[in-house]
Amino acid sequence: MAAASALGWVCPDDGCALPPQAHALVCGGCGQSYAVRDGIPCFLQPERMDPRQQFEQTLRDREIAPPENRRYRYERQVGIEAVRRRLPPEAAGLILDAGCGIGHLTHQLLEHGHEICGLDFSLERLRYLKQHAPARGRLAVATADLNHIPLPPGSCAAVVNTQVLEHVPTAAARQQLLASFARLLRPGGTLIVTVYNFGEPWRRRGDPAEGVHASGIFYHCYQAPELQAELEAAGFEIIEICGIVHLVPHTYRLWPRLGALGRWCDHRIEAHPRLSQRWGNLLLAHARRPV
Ligand SMILES: C[S@@+](CC[C@H](N)C(=O)[O-])C[C@H]1O[C@@H](n2cnc3c(N)ncnc32)[C@H](O)[C@@H]1O
Ligand SMILES: [Zn+2]
C-alpha cells in the first residue's frame, strides 16, 4: 500500500487546521468532530446534500466495483492515459483526485510516484481504493462532498475530476464546484476534467442531453463550448478541450497488443480538437489557474 501522506486536513466549514488523531478530527474553531473510520477521515455530512446526490452516494456505496468487461477496460485506459500525459511531473506536488471512486486513475498515478489526495462521498469505494493501492507514491483519502473540500486554498498542484461533474445535478452546483477547484489550486496549477460529450453523433441519437440513467443517477452531457464557458467563468485559462476517442474499440478483442496500437491511434486523434470533439465519447478539458 502507498505510503501515508503528510497532508494536513482542514475543517471544510471554517478552514481551521485539524490536528491528526486516530479516531476523530476535532476542529478547534467550530468544535465539529469528524470521525475516522479504518484510517479514513469522514467529512461527509449527507444531510446537507441535494437529495439526488444523497441517492447517488447510497448507490455508489453499494455498487463498489461495477461489472466490467474488456471493452470498458480498454476505454478506461485510453481516458487514464489522456489525463496522465497532461499532468505535471511527480515533483510538482499534491494532486487532488476529486471523486476518485475505487481508484482506477488514482492507482496509476501512484504507480508513477505522484502524491495523491483522493476524495469521494462513498466510504466503501475509498476502502476498496486503499486496500488495492500500490506500494509506490503517497496517498491520503477522505469522504467528502466536493462542495465542502477539507483542504486549504492553494494546496494542490493539480486537480483531476474524471466523470464526476456530469453527475452534479444543477448548473449552479457545477459552476460552484469548478470555482472551488480554482481556489484549491496554487497559481499556475493544472485542472483536468472529463465529462460525457453530447457533441458525439451516437450520443445525440440516443438519450437526451440531461436525464437519469437506468440506475437512477442524474447525468448532464456537455458540449465543448458550454464546458469552456463554465471553466472561464470559474477563472480558468483553457489550454485545450479535446475529445477522448475510441476509434478502434474492438482491436483489444483480436490480440491484446493491438489494444496498444488502438490506444496510440486514439491519442493521435485527440491531438486534433475539432475531430476529437466530434467523435470522442468524453470531453477532456485541460485548464490552468492563472499565475
Ligand atoms: C462515475 S464515477 C468516476 C470515478 C473516477 N473518477 C473514475 O474516473 O473512475 C463518479 C464518482 O464520483 C463520486 N461523486 C459524485 N459526486 C460527488 C460529490 N459531490 N462529492 C464527492 N464524490 C462525488 C461518486 O461517488 C463516484 O465514485
Ligand atoms: Zn470548523
mmCIF file with all atom_site columns, N, CA and C and ligand atoms in Angstrom, residues 44 49 53 56-57 59-61 63-64 76 80 97-106 119-123 125 142-148 160-169 177 194 196 217, ligand 1:
data_model
loop_
_atom_site.group_PDB
_atom_site.id
_atom_site.type_symbol
_atom_site.label_atom_id
_atom_site.label_alt_id
_atom_site.label_comp_id
_atom_site.label_asym_id
_atom_site.label_entity_id
_atom_site.label_seq_id
_atom_site.pdbx_PDB_ins_code
_atom_site.Cartn_x
_atom_site.Cartn_y
_atom_site.Cartn_z
_atom_site.occupancy
_atom_site.B_iso_or_equiv
_atom_site.pdbx_formal_charge
_atom_site.auth_seq_id
_atom_site.auth_comp_id
_atom_site.auth_asym_id
_atom_site.auth_atom_id
_atom_site.pdbx_PDB_model_num
ATOM   1   N N   . LEU A 1 44  ? -17.992 13.865 5.289   1.00 0.00 ? 44  LEU A N   1
ATOM   2   C CA  . LEU A 1 44  ? -19.279 13.963 4.598   1.00 0.00 ? 44  LEU A CA  1
ATOM   3   C C   . LEU A 1 44  ? -20.412 14.230 5.589   1.00 0.00 ? 44  LEU A C   1
ATOM   4   N N   . MET A 1 49  ? -26.634 17.480 1.721   1.00 0.00 ? 49  MET A N   1
ATOM   5   C CA  . MET A 1 49  ? -26.549 17.281 0.261   1.00 0.00 ? 49  MET A CA  1
ATOM   6   C C   . MET A 1 49  ? -27.924 17.317 -0.393  1.00 0.00 ? 49  MET A C   1
ATOM   7   N N   . GLN A 1 53  ? -28.054 13.811 -4.872  1.00 0.00 ? 53  GLN A N   1
ATOM   8   C CA  . GLN A 1 53  ? -26.686 13.395 -4.551  1.00 0.00 ? 53  GLN A CA  1
ATOM   9   C C   . GLN A 1 53  ? -26.678 12.374 -3.409  1.00 0.00 ? 53  GLN A C   1
ATOM   10  N N   . GLU A 1 56  ? -27.317 9.179  -5.089  1.00 0.00 ? 56  GLU A N   1
ATOM   11  C CA  . GLU A 1 56  ? -26.117 8.682  -5.778  1.00 0.00 ? 56  GLU A CA  1
ATOM   12  C C   . GLU A 1 56  ? -25.114 8.119  -4.772  1.00 0.00 ? 56  GLU A C   1
ATOM   13  N N   . GLN A 1 57  ? -24.930 8.837  -3.681  1.00 0.00 ? 57  GLN A N   1
ATOM   14  C CA  . GLN A 1 57  ? -23.937 8.400  -2.690  1.00 0.00 ? 57  GLN A CA  1
ATOM   15  C C   . GLN A 1 57  ? -24.287 7.018  -2.137  1.00 0.00 ? 57  GLN A C   1
ATOM   16  N N   . LEU A 1 59  ? -26.057 4.725  -3.610  1.00 0.00 ? 59  LEU A N   1
ATOM   17  C CA  . LEU A 1 59  ? -25.865 3.735  -4.676  1.00 0.00 ? 59  LEU A CA  1
ATOM   18  C C   . LEU A 1 59  ? -24.387 3.419  -4.895  1.00 0.00 ? 59  LEU A C   1
ATOM   19  N N   . ARG A 1 60  ? -23.540 4.460  -4.915  1.00 0.00 ? 60  ARG A N   1
ATOM   20  C CA  . ARG A 1 60  ? -22.096 4.252  -5.132  1.00 0.00 ? 60  ARG A CA  1
ATOM   21  C C   . ARG A 1 60  ? -21.508 3.413  -4.006  1.00 0.00 ? 60  ARG A C   1
ATOM   22  N N   . ASP A 1 61  ? -22.039 3.604  -2.790  1.00 0.00 ? 61  ASP A N   1
ATOM   23  C CA  . ASP A 1 61  ? -21.557 2.827  -1.646  1.00 0.00 ? 61  ASP A CA  1
ATOM   24  C C   . ASP A 1 61  ? -21.889 1.349  -1.825  1.00 0.00 ? 61  ASP A C   1
ATOM   25  N N   . GLU A 1 63  ? -22.596 -0.134 -4.888  1.00 0.00 ? 63  GLU A N   1
ATOM   26  C CA  . GLU A 1 63  ? -22.023 -0.670 -6.126  1.00 0.00 ? 63  GLU A CA  1
ATOM   27  C C   . GLU A 1 63  ? -20.537 -0.292 -6.154  1.00 0.00 ? 63  GLU A C   1
ATOM   28  N N   . ILE A 1 64  ? -19.749 -1.042 -5.383  1.00 0.00 ? 64  ILE A N   1
ATOM   29  C CA  . ILE A 1 64  ? -18.367 -0.607 -5.189  1.00 0.00 ? 64  ILE A CA  1
ATOM   30  C C   . ILE A 1 64  ? -17.558 -0.746 -6.480  1.00 0.00 ? 64  ILE A C   1
ATOM   31  N N   . ARG A 1 76  ? -11.384 2.743  -20.628 1.00 0.00 ? 76  ARG A N   1
ATOM   32  C CA  . ARG A 1 76  ? -10.922 3.441  -19.426 1.00 0.00 ? 76  ARG A CA  1
ATOM   33  C C   . ARG A 1 76  ? -9.432  3.773  -19.541 1.00 0.00 ? 76  ARG A C   1
ATOM   34  N N   . ILE A 1 80  ? -7.486  7.243  -19.017 1.00 0.00 ? 80  ILE A N   1
ATOM   35  C CA  . ILE A 1 80  ? -6.471  7.428  -17.975 1.00 0.00 ? 80  ILE A CA  1
ATOM   36  C C   . ILE A 1 80  ? -5.178  7.967  -18.595 1.00 0.00 ? 80  ILE A C   1
ATOM   37  N N   . ASP A 1 97  ? -7.522  13.976 -6.569  1.00 0.00 ? 97  ASP A N   1
ATOM   38  C CA  . ASP A 1 97  ? -8.399  13.193 -7.447  1.00 0.00 ? 97  ASP A CA  1
ATOM   39  C C   . ASP A 1 97  ? -9.803  13.359 -6.856  1.00 0.00 ? 97  ASP A C   1
ATOM   40  N N   . ALA A 1 98  ? -10.541 14.300 -7.421  1.00 0.00 ? 98  ALA A N   1
ATOM   41  C CA  . ALA A 1 98  ? -11.826 14.724 -6.846  1.00 0.00 ? 98  ALA A CA  1
ATOM   42  C C   . ALA A 1 98  ? -12.945 13.840 -7.397  1.00 0.00 ? 98  ALA A C   1
ATOM   43  N N   . GLY A 1 99  ? -13.466 12.943 -6.540  1.00 0.00 ? 99  GLY A N   1
ATOM   44  C CA  . GLY A 1 99  ? -14.436 11.946 -6.995  1.00 0.00 ? 99  GLY A CA  1
ATOM   45  C C   . GLY A 1 99  ? -13.671 10.766 -7.551  1.00 0.00 ? 99  GLY A C   1
ATOM   46  N N   . CYS A 1 100 ? -12.767 10.218 -6.716  1.00 0.00 ? 100 CYS A N   1
ATOM   47  C CA  . CYS A 1 100 ? -11.798 9.213  -7.198  1.00 0.00 ? 100 CYS A CA  1
ATOM   48  C C   . CYS A 1 100 ? -12.407 7.833  -7.378  1.00 0.00 ? 100 CYS A C   1
ATOM   49  N N   . GLY A 1 101 ? -13.601 7.595  -6.785  1.00 0.00 ? 101 GLY A N   1
ATOM   50  C CA  . GLY A 1 101 ? -14.229 6.273  -6.916  1.00 0.00 ? 101 GLY A CA  1
ATOM   51  C C   . GLY A 1 101 ? -13.343 5.189  -6.337  1.00 0.00 ? 101 GLY A C   1
ATOM   52  N N   . ILE A 1 102 ? -13.264 4.041  -7.023  1.00 0.00 ? 102 ILE A N   1
ATOM   53  C CA  . ILE A 1 102 ? -12.436 2.938  -6.495  1.00 0.00 ? 102 ILE A CA  1
ATOM   54  C C   . ILE A 1 102 ? -10.974 3.091  -6.888  1.00 0.00 ? 102 ILE A C   1
ATOM   55  N N   . GLY A 1 103 ? -10.658 4.153  -7.627  1.00 0.00 ? 103 GLY A N   1
ATOM   56  C CA  . GLY A 1 103 ? -9.245  4.500  -7.802  1.00 0.00 ? 103 GLY A CA  1
ATOM   57  C C   . GLY A 1 103 ? -8.576  4.004  -9.066  1.00 0.00 ? 103 GLY A C   1
ATOM   58  N N   . HIS A 1 104 ? -9.340  3.811  -10.150 1.00 0.00 ? 104 HIS A N   1
ATOM   59  C CA  . HIS A 1 104 ? -8.681  3.371  -11.388 1.00 0.00 ? 104 HIS A CA  1
ATOM   60  C C   . HIS A 1 104 ? -7.554  4.333  -11.773 1.00 0.00 ? 104 HIS A C   1
ATOM   61  N N   . LEU A 1 105 ? -7.875  5.637  -11.751 1.00 0.00 ? 105 LEU A N   1
ATOM   62  C CA  . LEU A 1 105 ? -6.869  6.647  -12.104 1.00 0.00 ? 105 LEU A CA  1
ATOM   63  C C   . LEU A 1 105 ? -5.873  6.822  -10.954 1.00 0.00 ? 105 LEU A C   1
ATOM   64  N N   . THR A 1 106 ? -6.393  6.911  -9.729  1.00 0.00 ? 106 THR A N   1
ATOM   65  C CA  . THR A 1 106 ? -5.539  7.124  -8.550  1.00 0.00 ? 106 THR A CA  1
ATOM   66  C C   . THR A 1 106 ? -4.396  6.105  -8.507  1.00 0.00 ? 106 THR A C   1
ATOM   67  N N   . LEU A 1 119 ? -10.642 12.090 -2.842  1.00 0.00 ? 119 LEU A N   1
ATOM   68  C CA  . LEU A 1 119 ? -11.879 12.407 -2.119  1.00 0.00 ? 119 LEU A CA  1
ATOM   69  C C   . LEU A 1 119 ? -13.051 11.794 -2.875  1.00 0.00 ? 119 LEU A C   1
ATOM   70  N N   . ASP A 1 120 ? -13.995 11.279 -2.121  1.00 0.00 ? 120 ASP A N   1
ATOM   71  C CA  . ASP A 1 120 ? -15.207 10.729 -2.739  1.00 0.00 ? 120 ASP A CA  1
ATOM   72  C C   . ASP A 1 120 ? -16.267 10.705 -1.652  1.00 0.00 ? 120 ASP A C   1
ATOM   73  N N   . PHE A 1 121 ? -17.563 10.738 -2.054  1.00 0.00 ? 121 PHE A N   1
ATOM   74  C CA  . PHE A 1 121 ? -18.555 10.662 -0.977  1.00 0.00 ? 121 PHE A CA  1
ATOM   75  C C   . PHE A 1 121 ? -18.918 9.230  -0.627  1.00 0.00 ? 121 PHE A C   1
ATOM   76  N N   . SER A 1 122 ? -18.285 8.239  -1.267  1.00 0.00 ? 122 SER A N   1
ATOM   77  C CA  . SER A 1 122 ? -18.546 6.844  -0.920  1.00 0.00 ? 122 SER A CA  1
ATOM   78  C C   . SER A 1 122 ? -17.406 6.263  -0.080  1.00 0.00 ? 122 SER A C   1
ATOM   79  N N   . LEU A 1 123 ? -17.716 5.979  1.178   1.00 0.00 ? 123 LEU A N   1
ATOM   80  C CA  . LEU A 1 123 ? -16.707 5.391  2.073   1.00 0.00 ? 123 LEU A CA  1
ATOM   81  C C   . LEU A 1 123 ? -16.298 4.001  1.578   1.00 0.00 ? 123 LEU A C   1
ATOM   82  N N   . ARG A 1 125 ? -16.190 2.828  -1.448  1.00 0.00 ? 125 ARG A N   1
ATOM   83  C CA  . ARG A 1 125 ? -15.272 2.916  -2.588  1.00 0.00 ? 125 ARG A CA  1
ATOM   84  C C   . ARG A 1 125 ? -13.864 3.291  -2.121  1.00 0.00 ? 125 ARG A C   1
ATOM   85  N N   . ALA A 1 142 ? -10.238 10.644 1.961   1.00 0.00 ? 142 ALA A N   1
ATOM   86  C CA  . ALA A 1 142 ? -11.264 11.039 2.931   1.00 0.00 ? 142 ALA A CA  1
ATOM   87  C C   . ALA A 1 142 ? -12.604 11.084 2.228   1.00 0.00 ? 142 ALA A C   1
ATOM   88  N N   . THR A 1 143 ? -13.674 10.821 2.985   1.00 0.00 ? 143 THR A N   1
ATOM   89  C CA  . THR A 1 143 ? -15.002 11.031 2.403   1.00 0.00 ? 143 THR A CA  1
ATOM   90  C C   . THR A 1 143 ? -15.317 12.508 2.537   1.00 0.00 ? 143 THR A C   1
ATOM   91  N N   . ALA A 1 144 ? -15.857 13.069 1.461   1.00 0.00 ? 144 ALA A N   1
ATOM   92  C CA  . ALA A 1 144 ? -16.250 14.485 1.500   1.00 0.00 ? 144 ALA A CA  1
ATOM   93  C C   . ALA A 1 144 ? -17.188 14.745 0.337   1.00 0.00 ? 144 ALA A C   1
ATOM   94  N N   . ASP A 1 145 ? -18.026 15.739 0.508   1.00 0.00 ? 145 ASP A N   1
ATOM   95  C CA  . ASP A 1 145 ? -18.807 16.254 -0.611  1.00 0.00 ? 145 ASP A CA  1
ATOM   96  C C   . ASP A 1 145 ? -17.888 17.265 -1.296  1.00 0.00 ? 145 ASP A C   1
ATOM   97  N N   . LEU A 1 146 ? -17.767 17.172 -2.594  1.00 0.00 ? 146 LEU A N   1
ATOM   98  C CA  . LEU A 1 146 ? -16.810 18.038 -3.292  1.00 0.00 ? 146 LEU A CA  1
ATOM   99  C C   . LEU A 1 146 ? -17.170 19.515 -3.179  1.00 0.00 ? 146 LEU A C   1
ATOM   100 N N   . ASN A 1 147 ? -18.363 19.814 -2.700  1.00 0.00 ? 147 ASN A N   1
ATOM   101 C CA  . ASN A 1 147 ? -18.674 21.226 -2.460  1.00 0.00 ? 147 ASN A CA  1
ATOM   102 C C   . ASN A 1 147 ? -18.177 21.698 -1.100  1.00 0.00 ? 147 ASN A C   1
ATOM   103 N N   . HIS A 1 148 ? -17.625 20.789 -0.281  1.00 0.00 ? 148 HIS A N   1
ATOM   104 C CA  . HIS A 1 148 ? -17.048 21.158 1.028   1.00 0.00 ? 148 HIS A CA  1
ATOM   105 C C   . HIS A 1 148 ? -15.746 20.380 1.168   1.00 0.00 ? 148 HIS A C   1
ATOM   106 N N   . VAL A 1 160 ? -7.682  16.590 -10.611 1.00 0.00 ? 160 VAL A N   1
ATOM   107 C CA  . VAL A 1 160 ? -8.281  15.797 -11.685 1.00 0.00 ? 160 VAL A CA  1
ATOM   108 C C   . VAL A 1 160 ? -9.690  15.418 -11.249 1.00 0.00 ? 160 VAL A C   1
ATOM   109 N N   . ASN A 1 161 ? -10.599 15.496 -12.198 1.00 0.00 ? 161 ASN A N   1
ATOM   110 C CA  . ASN A 1 161 ? -12.016 15.283 -11.895 1.00 0.00 ? 161 ASN A CA  1
ATOM   111 C C   . ASN A 1 161 ? -12.607 14.539 -13.087 1.00 0.00 ? 161 ASN A C   1
ATOM   112 N N   . THR A 1 162 ? -12.583 13.187 -12.988 1.00 0.00 ? 162 THR A N   1
ATOM   113 C CA  . THR A 1 162 ? -12.970 12.421 -14.167 1.00 0.00 ? 162 THR A CA  1
ATOM   114 C C   . THR A 1 162 ? -14.342 11.809 -13.978 1.00 0.00 ? 162 THR A C   1
ATOM   115 N N   . GLN A 1 163 ? -15.236 12.186 -14.857 1.00 0.00 ? 163 GLN A N   1
ATOM   116 C CA  . GLN A 1 163 ? -16.613 11.698 -14.911 1.00 0.00 ? 163 GLN A CA  1
ATOM   117 C C   . GLN A 1 163 ? -17.362 11.857 -13.589 1.00 0.00 ? 163 GLN A C   1
ATOM   118 N N   . VAL A 1 164 ? -17.244 13.055 -13.034 1.00 0.00 ? 164 VAL A N   1
ATOM   119 C CA  . VAL A 1 164 ? -17.943 13.389 -11.805 1.00 0.00 ? 164 VAL A CA  1
ATOM   120 C C   . VAL A 1 164 ? -18.842 14.608 -12.041 1.00 0.00 ? 164 VAL A C   1
ATOM   121 N N   . LEU A 1 165 ? -18.278 15.639 -12.677 1.00 0.00 ? 165 LEU A N   1
ATOM   122 C CA  . LEU A 1 165 ? -19.016 16.894 -12.889 1.00 0.00 ? 165 LEU A CA  1
ATOM   123 C C   . LEU A 1 165 ? -20.351 16.643 -13.579 1.00 0.00 ? 165 LEU A C   1
ATOM   124 N N   . GLU A 1 166 ? -20.379 15.672 -14.492 1.00 0.00 ? 166 GLU A N   1
ATOM   125 C CA  . GLU A 1 166 ? -21.601 15.380 -15.257 1.00 0.00 ? 166 GLU A CA  1
ATOM   126 C C   . GLU A 1 166 ? -22.718 14.821 -14.382 1.00 0.00 ? 166 GLU A C   1
ATOM   127 N N   . HIS A 1 167 ? -22.376 14.406 -13.137 1.00 0.00 ? 167 HIS A N   1
ATOM   128 C CA  . HIS A 1 167 ? -23.408 13.858 -12.249 1.00 0.00 ? 167 HIS A CA  1
ATOM   129 C C   . HIS A 1 167 ? -23.870 14.872 -11.205 1.00 0.00 ? 167 HIS A C   1
ATOM   130 N N   . VAL A 1 168 ? -23.339 16.086 -11.268 1.00 0.00 ? 168 VAL A N   1
ATOM   131 C CA  . VAL A 1 168 ? -23.758 17.126 -10.307 1.00 0.00 ? 168 VAL A CA  1
ATOM   132 C C   . VAL A 1 168 ? -25.057 17.722 -10.849 1.00 0.00 ? 168 VAL A C   1
ATOM   133 N N   . PRO A 1 169 ? -26.113 17.736 -10.008 1.00 0.00 ? 169 PRO A N   1
ATOM   134 C CA  . PRO A 1 169 ? -27.458 17.921 -10.560 1.00 0.00 ? 169 PRO A CA  1
ATOM   135 C C   . PRO A 1 169 ? -27.879 19.312 -11.041 1.00 0.00 ? 169 PRO A C   1
ATOM   136 N N   . LEU A 1 177 ? -18.631 24.041 -8.090  1.00 0.00 ? 177 LEU A N   1
ATOM   137 C CA  . LEU A 1 177 ? -17.575 23.028 -7.953  1.00 0.00 ? 177 LEU A CA  1
ATOM   138 C C   . LEU A 1 177 ? -16.301 23.475 -8.683  1.00 0.00 ? 177 LEU A C   1
ATOM   139 N N   . THR A 1 194 ? -12.917 15.431 -17.109 1.00 0.00 ? 194 THR A N   1
ATOM   140 C CA  . THR A 1 194 ? -13.558 14.729 -18.225 1.00 0.00 ? 194 THR A CA  1
ATOM   141 C C   . THR A 1 194 ? -15.050 14.589 -17.932 1.00 0.00 ? 194 THR A C   1
ATOM   142 N N   . TYR A 1 196 ? -19.140 13.505 -20.064 1.00 0.00 ? 196 TYR A N   1
ATOM   143 C CA  . TYR A 1 196 ? -19.820 12.962 -21.253 1.00 0.00 ? 196 TYR A CA  1
ATOM   144 C C   . TYR A 1 196 ? -19.878 14.031 -22.327 1.00 0.00 ? 196 TYR A C   1
ATOM   145 N N   . ILE A 1 217 ? -29.150 7.444  -11.394 1.00 0.00 ? 217 ILE A N   1
ATOM   146 C CA  . ILE A 1 217 ? -28.160 8.515  -11.201 1.00 0.00 ? 217 ILE A CA  1
ATOM   147 C C   . ILE A 1 217 ? -28.356 9.607  -12.247 1.00 0.00 ? 217 ILE A C   1
HETATM 148 C C1  . LIG B 2 .   ? -18.530 7.816  -12.500 1.00 0.00 ? 1   LIG B C1  1
HETATM 149 S S1  . LIG B 2 .   ? -17.629 7.694  -11.002 1.00 0.00 ? 1   LIG B S1  1
HETATM 150 C C2  . LIG B 2 .   ? -15.990 8.166  -11.554 1.00 0.00 ? 1   LIG B C2  1
HETATM 151 C C3  . LIG B 2 .   ? -14.930 7.666  -10.624 1.00 0.00 ? 1   LIG B C3  1
HETATM 152 C C4  . LIG B 2 .   ? -13.497 8.004  -11.042 1.00 0.00 ? 1   LIG B C4  1
HETATM 153 N N1  . LIG B 2 .   ? -13.268 9.431  -11.086 1.00 0.00 ? 1   LIG B N1  1
HETATM 154 C C5  . LIG B 2 .   ? -13.150 7.366  -12.367 1.00 0.00 ? 1   LIG B C5  1
HETATM 155 O O1  . LIG B 2 .   ? -12.987 8.095  -13.359 1.00 0.00 ? 1   LIG B O1  1
HETATM 156 O O2  . LIG B 2 .   ? -13.037 6.117  -12.403 1.00 0.00 ? 1   LIG B O2  1
HETATM 157 C C6  . LIG B 2 .   ? -18.140 9.154  -10.115 1.00 0.00 ? 1   LIG B C6  1
HETATM 158 C C7  . LIG B 2 .   ? -17.581 9.172  -8.684  1.00 0.00 ? 1   LIG B C7  1
HETATM 159 O O3  . LIG B 2 .   ? -17.760 10.478 -8.133  1.00 0.00 ? 1   LIG B O3  1
HETATM 160 C C8  . LIG B 2 .   ? -18.263 10.392 -6.831  1.00 0.00 ? 1   LIG B C8  1
HETATM 161 N N2  . LIG B 2 .   ? -19.024 11.641 -6.609  1.00 0.00 ? 1   LIG B N2  1
HETATM 162 C C9  . LIG B 2 .   ? -20.011 12.146 -7.385  1.00 0.00 ? 1   LIG B C9  1
HETATM 163 N N3  . LIG B 2 .   ? -20.432 13.332 -6.900  1.00 0.00 ? 1   LIG B N3  1
HETATM 164 C C10 . LIG B 2 .   ? -19.686 13.587 -5.797  1.00 0.00 ? 1   LIG B C10 1
HETATM 165 C C11 . LIG B 2 .   ? -19.656 14.661 -4.852  1.00 0.00 ? 1   LIG B C11 1
HETATM 166 N N4  . LIG B 2 .   ? -20.481 15.702 -4.928  1.00 0.00 ? 1   LIG B N4  1
HETATM 167 N N5  . LIG B 2 .   ? -18.769 14.600 -3.835  1.00 0.00 ? 1   LIG B N5  1
HETATM 168 C C12 . LIG B 2 .   ? -17.931 13.525 -3.715  1.00 0.00 ? 1   LIG B C12 1
HETATM 169 N N6  . LIG B 2 .   ? -17.919 12.483 -4.581  1.00 0.00 ? 1   LIG B N6  1
HETATM 170 C C13 . LIG B 2 .   ? -18.785 12.515 -5.605  1.00 0.00 ? 1   LIG B C13 1
HETATM 171 C C14 . LIG B 2 .   ? -19.080 9.095  -6.809  1.00 0.00 ? 1   LIG B C14 1
HETATM 172 O O4  . LIG B 2 .   ? -19.196 8.516  -5.523  1.00 0.00 ? 1   LIG B O4  1
HETATM 173 C C15 . LIG B 2 .   ? -18.297 8.192  -7.753  1.00 0.00 ? 1   LIG B C15 1
HETATM 174 O O5  . LIG B 2 .   ? -17.339 7.420  -7.079  1.00 0.00 ? 1   LIG B O5  1
#
